[in-house]
GROMACS .gro file of C-alpha atoms in nm:
model
  172
    1GLN     CA    1  -0.822  -2.356   0.457
    2LEU     CA    2  -0.829  -1.994   0.583
    3LEU     CA    3  -0.761  -1.856   0.236
    4GLU     CA    4  -1.041  -2.070   0.094
    5ARG     CA    5  -1.283  -1.933   0.358
    6LEU     CA    6  -1.175  -1.578   0.274
    7ARG     CA    7  -1.221  -1.644  -0.099
    8LYS     CA    8  -1.573  -1.775  -0.039
    9THR     CA    9  -1.656  -1.471   0.176
   10ASN     CA   10  -1.534  -1.239  -0.101
   11GLU     CA   11  -1.732  -1.425  -0.367
   12SER     CA   12  -2.045  -1.406  -0.155
   13VAL     CA   13  -2.007  -1.031  -0.108
   14LEU     CA   14  -1.941  -0.980  -0.478
   15HIS     CA   15  -2.250  -1.184  -0.567
   16VAL     CA   16  -2.471  -0.970  -0.340
   17LEU     CA   17  -2.312  -0.650  -0.474
   18GLN     CA   18  -2.387  -0.749  -0.833
   19ARG     CA   19  -2.740  -0.869  -0.754
   20LYS     CA   20  -2.833  -0.550  -0.571
   21SER     CA   21  -2.677  -0.317  -0.828
   22HIS     CA   22  -2.810  -0.514  -1.128
   23ALA     CA   23  -2.466  -0.471  -1.283
   24ARG     CA   24  -2.157  -0.679  -1.331
   25TYR     CA   25  -1.881  -0.544  -1.111
   26ARG     CA   26  -1.555  -0.461  -1.284
   27GLY     CA   27  -1.277  -0.339  -1.061
   28VAL     CA   28  -1.081  -0.408  -0.746
   29LEU     CA   29  -1.250  -0.552  -0.440
   30TYR     CA   30  -1.055  -0.636  -0.129
   31GLY     CA   31  -1.154  -0.685   0.228
   32GLU     CA   32  -1.014  -0.632   0.572
   33PHE     CA   33  -1.103  -0.912   0.809
   34ILE     CA   34  -1.069  -1.025   1.167
   35ILE     CA   35  -1.107  -1.378   1.300
   36VAL     CA   36  -1.322  -1.404   1.614
   37ASP     CA   37  -1.367  -1.747   1.773
   38GLY     CA   38  -1.271  -1.913   1.445
   39THR     CA   39  -1.526  -1.711   1.246
   40ILE     CA   40  -1.424  -1.461   0.978
   41LYS     CA   41  -1.577  -1.118   1.038
   42VAL     CA   42  -1.562  -0.844   0.777
   43ILE     CA   43  -1.425  -0.511   0.897
   44GLU     CA   44  -1.469  -0.335   0.564
   45TYR     CA   45  -1.440  -0.370   0.189
   46ASN     CA   46  -1.265  -0.127  -0.041
   47VAL     CA   47  -1.292  -0.086  -0.415
   48ARG     CA   48  -1.025   0.171  -0.490
   49PHE     CA   49  -0.649   0.189  -0.504
   50GLY     CA   50  -0.664   0.521  -0.321
   51ASN     CA   51  -0.717   0.348   0.012
   52PRO     CA   52  -0.394   0.323   0.214
   53ALA     CA   53  -0.449  -0.050   0.266
   54THR     CA   54  -0.350  -0.102  -0.097
   55ILE     CA   55   0.012  -0.044   0.005
   56ASN     CA   56   0.017  -0.402   0.134
   57HIS     CA   57  -0.142  -0.541  -0.181
   58LEU     CA   58   0.089  -0.358  -0.419
   59ALA     CA   59   0.397  -0.440  -0.210
   60LEU     CA   60   0.322  -0.811  -0.254
   61MET     CA   61   0.226  -0.793  -0.623
   62GLN     CA   62   0.484  -0.960  -0.845
   63SER     CA   63   0.303  -0.880  -1.169
   64ASP     CA   64   0.313  -0.548  -1.348
   65PRO     CA   65   0.035  -0.332  -1.194
   66LEU     CA   66  -0.040  -0.195  -1.541
   67GLU     CA   67  -0.138  -0.547  -1.653
   68LEU     CA   68  -0.388  -0.562  -1.365
   69LEU     CA   69  -0.535  -0.220  -1.444
   70GLU     CA   70  -0.562  -0.294  -1.816
   71GLY     CA   71  -0.735  -0.623  -1.739
   72ILE     CA   72  -0.988  -0.442  -1.522
   73ALA     CA   73  -1.047  -0.159  -1.770
   74PHE     CA   74  -1.090  -0.383  -2.074
   75GLY     CA   75  -1.267  -0.672  -1.903
   76THR     CA   76  -0.982  -0.911  -1.977
   77LEU     CA   77  -0.861  -0.974  -1.622
   78ARG     CA   78  -0.943  -1.347  -1.646
   79THR     CA   79  -0.684  -1.377  -1.923
   80LYS     CA   80  -0.411  -1.211  -1.714
   81HIS     CA   81  -0.180  -1.399  -1.482
   82ILE     CA   82  -0.155  -1.170  -1.179
   83THR     CA   83   0.072  -1.307  -0.908
   84PHE     CA   84   0.148  -1.210  -0.551
   85SER     CA   85   0.431  -1.327  -0.330
   86ASN     CA   86   0.362  -1.561  -0.040
   87LEU     CA   87   0.532  -1.321   0.201
   88PHE     CA   88   0.374  -1.092   0.458
   89SER     CA   89   0.342  -0.716   0.434
   90VAL     CA   90   0.316  -0.504   0.748
   91THR     CA   91   0.237  -0.134   0.723
   92ALA     CA   92   0.180   0.124   0.996
   93TYR     CA   93   0.019   0.459   0.921
   94ALA     CA   94   0.150   0.768   1.097
   95LEU     CA   95  -0.113   1.012   1.221
   96ALA     CA   96   0.006   1.354   1.329
   97LYS     CA   97  -0.032   1.456   1.694
   98THR     CA   98   0.048   1.819   1.620
   99ALA     CA   99   0.088   2.050   1.322
  100PRO     CA  100   0.305   2.183   1.179
  101LEU     CA  101   0.552   1.901   1.215
  102PRO     CA  102   0.928   1.930   1.192
  103SER     CA  103   1.100   1.898   0.857
  104MET     CA  104   1.063   1.576   0.663
  105HIS     CA  105   1.426   1.511   0.755
  106ILE     CA  106   1.298   1.342   1.071
  107LEU     CA  107   1.247   1.039   0.844
  108ASP     CA  108   1.610   1.033   0.724
  109GLY     CA  109   1.702   0.727   0.934
  110ILE     CA  110   1.436   0.510   0.767
  111PRO     CA  111   1.512   0.330   0.438
  112SER     CA  112   1.338   0.535   0.170
  113ASP     CA  113   1.194   0.223   0.001
  114ASN     CA  114   0.986   0.169   0.314
  115ILE     CA  115   0.824   0.515   0.329
  116TYR     CA  116   0.491   0.586   0.158
  117TYR     CA  117   0.399   0.953   0.170
  118ALA     CA  118   0.043   1.079   0.191
  119THR     CA  119  -0.077   1.427   0.096
  120ILE     CA  120   0.173   1.660   0.258
  121HIS     CA  121   0.340   1.997   0.207
  122ASP     CA  122   0.707   2.046   0.290
  123SER     CA  123   0.733   2.422   0.286
  124PRO     CA  124   0.915   2.468   0.521
  125ASN     CA  125   0.759   2.223   0.766
  126PHE     CA  126   0.603   1.882   0.728
  127ARG     CA  127   0.229   1.975   0.707
  128PRO     CA  128  -0.026   1.698   0.666
  129MET     CA  129  -0.321   1.759   0.437
  130ARG     CA  130  -0.513   1.454   0.566
  131SER     CA  131  -0.518   1.243   0.883
  132ARG     CA  132  -0.251   1.002   0.758
  133VAL     CA  133   0.084   1.168   0.699
  134PHE     CA  134   0.288   0.871   0.582
  135ALA     CA  135   0.312   0.495   0.618
  136LEU     CA  136   0.605   0.270   0.687
  137GLY     CA  137   0.587  -0.071   0.525
  138ILE     CA  138   0.802  -0.378   0.495
  139VAL     CA  139   0.772  -0.720   0.333
  140GLY     CA  140   0.917  -1.042   0.471
  141GLN     CA  141   0.856  -1.392   0.607
  142ASP     CA  142   0.763  -1.326   0.970
  143PRO     CA  143   0.502  -1.059   1.051
  144ASN     CA  144   0.623  -1.038   1.411
  145VAL     CA  145   0.975  -0.948   1.294
  146LEU     CA  146   0.830  -0.703   1.041
  147ASN     CA  147   0.629  -0.540   1.320
  148SER     CA  148   0.951  -0.498   1.521
  149TYR     CA  149   1.120  -0.319   1.231
  150VAL     CA  150   0.827  -0.083   1.175
  151ASN     CA  151   0.799   0.000   1.546
  152SER     CA  152   1.175   0.057   1.577
  153TRP     CA  153   1.157   0.303   1.286
  154MET     CA  154   0.855   0.478   1.437
  155ALA     CA  155   0.978   0.493   1.799
  156PRO     CA  156   1.198   0.806   1.753
  157LEU     CA  157   0.894   0.980   1.600
  158GLN     CA  158   0.650   0.919   1.886
  159LYS     CA  159   0.668   1.286   1.992
  160TRP     CA  160   0.490   1.383   1.668
  161PHE     CA  161   0.292   1.077   1.556
  162HIS     CA  162   0.045   0.810   1.666
  163TRP     CA  163   0.048   0.462   1.509
  164ARG     CA  164  -0.080   0.116   1.581
  165THR     CA  165   0.196  -0.093   1.739
  166ASP     CA  166   0.016  -0.427   1.710
  167ILE     CA  167  -0.003  -0.455   1.331
  168GLY     CA  168   0.103  -0.802   1.217
  169LEU     CA  169   0.134  -0.953   1.565
  170GLY     CA  170  -0.004  -1.297   1.635
  171LEU     CA  171  -0.068  -1.390   1.271
  172ILE     CA  172   0.146  -1.704   1.274
   0.00000   0.00000   0.00000
């Protein structure tokens, strides 16, 4: 029922977007939502893979991302079978408190498959080029457990970084 309400919200937004632009939209459109008193509220919509929130989408995608991009580019997306897992993805973004930061070796205790780097220089220190330095993400069945993993990886780094500790809590 929740997914159906989200789908209808997305379709409504897409319809307004196309009506106001007088053009058929071809691309990626995904939203970030919050539920308040049983009502879905839109936080924001994004239309690009450059947004860090796409980490969650791509982590759950079971299809070849190239198939998705080709379908968008050539207008054949309806003929593609793009699938996503039914798991949860929890990602926390690390924002630097200070610069320069120590060497990137401060991340050595974290499984490398769970680290998503942003725009950084490592010469000789870990220097962020944007507000987000890196993200830690994990996929699994229980978002509360996933949140615990991410926070345990981030905890030793709290001297240098800020991050949201509540990501994924209370979803199920």
